[in-house]
Amino acid sequence: MTRDWYAWHHDYHQPGSALSRRLAAVREQIRQALDRAPAGPLRAISLCAGQGHDLIPVLATHPRRDDVIARLVELDPRNAEIARAAAAEAGLTGVEVMVGDAALTDRYADLVPADLVLVCGVFGNIVEADIRATVGHCAALCATGGTVIWTRHRREPDLVPTICAWFAEEGFTPFEVSSPADGVGVGVHRFTGPPRPLPPGVTMFEFVDRLTRH
């Protein structure tokens, strides 16, 4: 049975749930990334953006809000509509919510390299080979000096150290990675490598229903 990703979002609103704690950690990392970003226009993209609970509330109150052009890509139109309404309510005219497959590189071709790349709720739902491939694509999605924020549960077998090594191989420097004791898996990496072209027409990953989205 295919997971209902609209219903899945309910746990975000449950105080103390793993998703609500992860959301708080991701929001804080987004704030910090915006704080340290250089002056001038900023580009942000969010893969499998869901209802936009991470990026939109932060942008709504951040001093850099009007500097940011963002694209949130989400397959479920119900989730996308909630994100679109939240952006409109906050007056975030630079935020676009696109309904479509977030795994396709063509969704981002006109907005990369981006200063902020969100890959949250993805790595816990795809096989290891696709995680490795997506990390490689992040080097094309992200501008030199830009930030990638990603998530992955810390349950055994804990793949986070391996993911960090893959980011290092692609020219990323770790900024912060949560520990297993934190109970949530949030990684922040800064791209220090040279710019890379984003290959067109590529599917970066495919969700696997038997996995649990974290």
Coordinates of C-alpha atoms in Angstrom, one line a residue:
M1 CA 0.0 0.0 0.0
T2 CA 1.3 3.4 -0.9
R3 CA 1.8 5.7 2.1
D4 CA -0.6 8.7 2.5
W5 CA 2.0 11.5 2.6
Y6 CA -0.8 14.0 3.5
A7 CA -1.8 12.1 6.6
W8 CA 1.9 11.5 7.4
H9 CA 2.3 15.2 8.1
H10 CA 0.0 15.0 11.2
D11 CA 2.9 14.0 13.4
Y12 CA 4.5 17.4 12.8
H13 CA 1.8 18.9 15.0
Q14 CA 2.2 16.5 17.9
P15 CA 4.4 18.0 20.6
G16 CA 7.4 15.8 21.4
S17 CA 7.0 13.6 18.4
A18 CA 10.2 12.7 16.4
L19 CA 9.0 14.7 13.4
S20 CA 8.2 17.8 15.5
R21 CA 11.6 17.7 17.1
R22 CA 13.3 17.2 13.8
L23 CA 11.3 20.1 12.3
A24 CA 12.5 22.4 15.0
A25 CA 16.1 21.4 14.4
V26 CA 15.8 21.9 10.6
R27 CA 14.2 25.3 11.1
E28 CA 17.1 26.4 13.3
Q29 CA 19.6 25.3 10.7
I30 CA 17.7 27.2 8.0
R31 CA 17.8 30.3 10.1
Q32 CA 21.5 30.0 10.6
A33 CA 22.1 29.3 6.9
L34 CA 20.2 32.5 6.0
D35 CA 22.1 34.5 8.7
R36 CA 25.5 33.6 7.2
A37 CA 24.5 33.8 3.6
P38 CA 26.2 36.7 1.6
A39 CA 24.3 39.9 0.9
G40 CA 22.2 40.0 -2.2
P41 CA 19.7 37.8 -3.9
L42 CA 19.5 34.2 -2.6
R43 CA 18.1 31.0 -4.2
A44 CA 16.6 28.1 -2.3
I45 CA 15.2 24.8 -3.4
S46 CA 13.4 22.1 -1.4
L47 CA 13.1 18.5 -2.6
C48 CA 10.0 16.6 -1.5
A49 CA 8.9 19.8 0.3
G50 CA 5.7 18.4 1.7
Q51 CA 3.6 21.2 3.3
G52 CA 6.6 23.6 3.5
H53 CA 6.7 23.5 7.3
D54 CA 10.4 23.9 7.5
L55 CA 11.3 26.8 5.1
I56 CA 8.1 28.9 4.9
P57 CA 7.7 29.8 8.6
V58 CA 11.4 30.7 8.8
L59 CA 11.3 32.9 5.8
A60 CA 8.1 34.6 7.0
T61 CA 10.0 36.2 9.9
H62 CA 13.6 36.3 8.7
P63 CA 15.2 39.7 7.7
R64 CA 16.4 38.1 4.4
R65 CA 12.9 37.0 3.4
D66 CA 12.7 39.4 0.5
D67 CA 16.1 38.4 -0.8
V68 CA 15.0 34.8 -1.3
I69 CA 13.6 33.2 -4.5
A70 CA 12.6 29.7 -3.6
R71 CA 11.1 26.6 -5.3
L72 CA 9.4 23.9 -3.3
V73 CA 8.7 20.7 -5.2
E74 CA 6.1 18.3 -3.9
L75 CA 4.3 15.4 -5.6
D76 CA 1.1 15.4 -3.5
P77 CA -1.1 18.3 -4.6
R78 CA -2.9 18.4 -1.2
N79 CA 0.5 19.1 0.6
A80 CA 1.5 21.5 -2.2
E81 CA -1.7 23.5 -1.7
I82 CA -1.1 23.9 2.0
A83 CA 2.4 25.1 1.3
R84 CA 1.2 27.5 -1.4
A85 CA -1.4 29.0 1.0
A86 CA 1.1 29.4 3.8
A87 CA 3.5 31.3 1.5
A88 CA 0.7 33.5 0.3
E89 CA -0.5 34.2 3.8
A90 CA 3.1 35.2 4.8
G91 CA 3.4 37.5 1.7
L92 CA 6.3 35.5 0.4
T93 CA 6.0 36.4 -3.3
G94 CA 9.4 34.9 -4.0
V95 CA 8.3 31.4 -3.0
E96 CA 7.0 29.1 -5.7
V97 CA 5.3 25.7 -4.9
M98 CA 5.5 23.2 -7.8
V99 CA 3.5 20.0 -8.0
G100 CA 5.6 17.3 -9.5
D101 CA 8.3 14.6 -9.0
A102 CA 11.0 16.2 -6.9
A103 CA 13.5 13.6 -8.1
L104 CA 13.8 15.0 -11.6
T105 CA 16.7 17.3 -12.1
D106 CA 14.7 19.3 -14.7
R107 CA 12.5 20.7 -11.9
Y108 CA 15.5 22.9 -10.7
A109 CA 17.4 23.7 -13.9
D110 CA 16.5 27.4 -14.0
L111 CA 17.1 27.9 -10.3
V112 CA 20.5 26.3 -9.7
P113 CA 23.1 26.5 -8.4
A114 CA 21.1 27.4 -5.2
D115 CA 22.4 29.0 -2.0
L116 CA 20.2 26.7 0.1
V117 CA 19.2 23.1 -0.8
L118 CA 16.8 21.2 1.4
V119 CA 16.8 17.4 1.2
C120 CA 14.6 16.6 4.2
G121 CA 12.5 13.5 4.5
V122 CA 14.2 11.9 1.5
F123 CA 17.2 9.8 2.6
G124 CA 15.1 7.6 4.9
N125 CA 12.9 6.6 2.0
I126 CA 15.3 5.6 -0.7
V127 CA 17.8 2.9 -1.2
E128 CA 21.5 3.5 -0.4
A129 CA 22.5 3.7 -4.1
D130 CA 20.0 6.5 -4.6
I131 CA 21.2 8.3 -1.5
R132 CA 24.7 8.2 -2.9
A133 CA 23.6 9.4 -6.3
T134 CA 21.5 12.2 -4.8
V135 CA 24.5 13.4 -2.7
G136 CA 26.5 13.6 -6.0
H137 CA 23.7 15.7 -7.6
C138 CA 23.7 18.0 -4.6
A139 CA 27.1 19.2 -5.8
A140 CA 25.3 20.5 -8.9
L141 CA 22.2 21.7 -7.1
C142 CA 24.2 23.8 -4.6
A143 CA 26.3 26.9 -5.3
T144 CA 29.9 27.0 -4.1
G145 CA 29.6 28.3 -0.5
G146 CA 26.0 27.3 -0.3
T147 CA 24.4 25.0 2.3
V148 CA 22.7 21.6 2.0
I149 CA 20.4 20.6 4.9
W150 CA 19.4 16.9 4.9
T151 CA 17.8 14.4 7.3
R152 CA 18.1 10.7 8.0
H153 CA 17.2 8.7 11.1
R154 CA 20.0 7.5 13.4
R155 CA 18.6 4.0 14.0
E156 CA 20.7 1.0 13.3
P157 CA 22.1 0.4 10.8
D158 CA 23.1 4.1 11.1
L159 CA 24.0 5.3 7.6
V160 CA 24.7 8.9 8.7
P161 CA 28.5 8.5 9.0
T162 CA 28.6 7.0 5.5
I163 CA 26.4 9.8 4.1
C164 CA 28.8 12.3 5.6
A165 CA 31.7 10.6 3.9
W166 CA 29.8 10.7 0.6
F167 CA 29.3 14.5 1.0
A168 CA 33.0 14.9 1.7
E169 CA 33.9 13.0 -1.5
E170 CA 31.7 15.4 -3.4
G171 CA 33.4 18.5 -2.1
F172 CA 31.3 19.3 1.0
T173 CA 32.5 20.4 4.4
P174 CA 30.3 19.4 7.4
F175 CA 28.9 22.3 9.3
E176 CA 26.8 20.4 11.8
V177 CA 25.5 16.8 12.1
S178 CA 23.3 15.7 15.0
S179 CA 24.4 12.9 17.2
P180 CA 22.4 9.6 17.8
A181 CA 21.7 10.9 21.3
D182 CA 19.7 13.8 19.8
G183 CA 17.1 11.4 18.6
V184 CA 16.7 13.1 15.3
G185 CA 19.1 13.0 12.3
V186 CA 19.8 16.4 10.7
G187 CA 22.9 17.1 8.7
V188 CA 24.2 20.4 7.4
H189 CA 27.0 20.6 4.8
R190 CA 28.6 23.5 3.0
F191 CA 29.7 23.1 -0.6
T192 CA 33.3 24.1 -1.1
G193 CA 33.9 22.5 -4.4
P194 CA 33.9 24.1 -7.9
P195 CA 30.6 24.7 -9.7
R196 CA 29.1 21.7 -11.5
P197 CA 26.6 21.5 -14.3
L198 CA 23.2 19.9 -13.4
P199 CA 22.6 17.0 -15.9
P200 CA 19.2 17.3 -17.6
G201 CA 16.6 14.6 -17.7
V202 CA 17.9 12.6 -14.7
T203 CA 15.9 10.9 -12.0
M204 CA 18.0 11.3 -8.8
F205 CA 16.0 8.8 -6.7
E206 CA 12.9 6.8 -6.3
F207 CA 10.9 6.4 -3.1
V208 CA 10.5 2.9 -1.7
D209 CA 7.2 2.4 0.1
R210 CA 8.5 -0.3 2.5
L211 CA 10.8 2.2 4.0
T212 CA 9.7 4.7 6.8
R213 CA 10.0 8.3 5.9
H214 CA 12.4 10.1 8.3

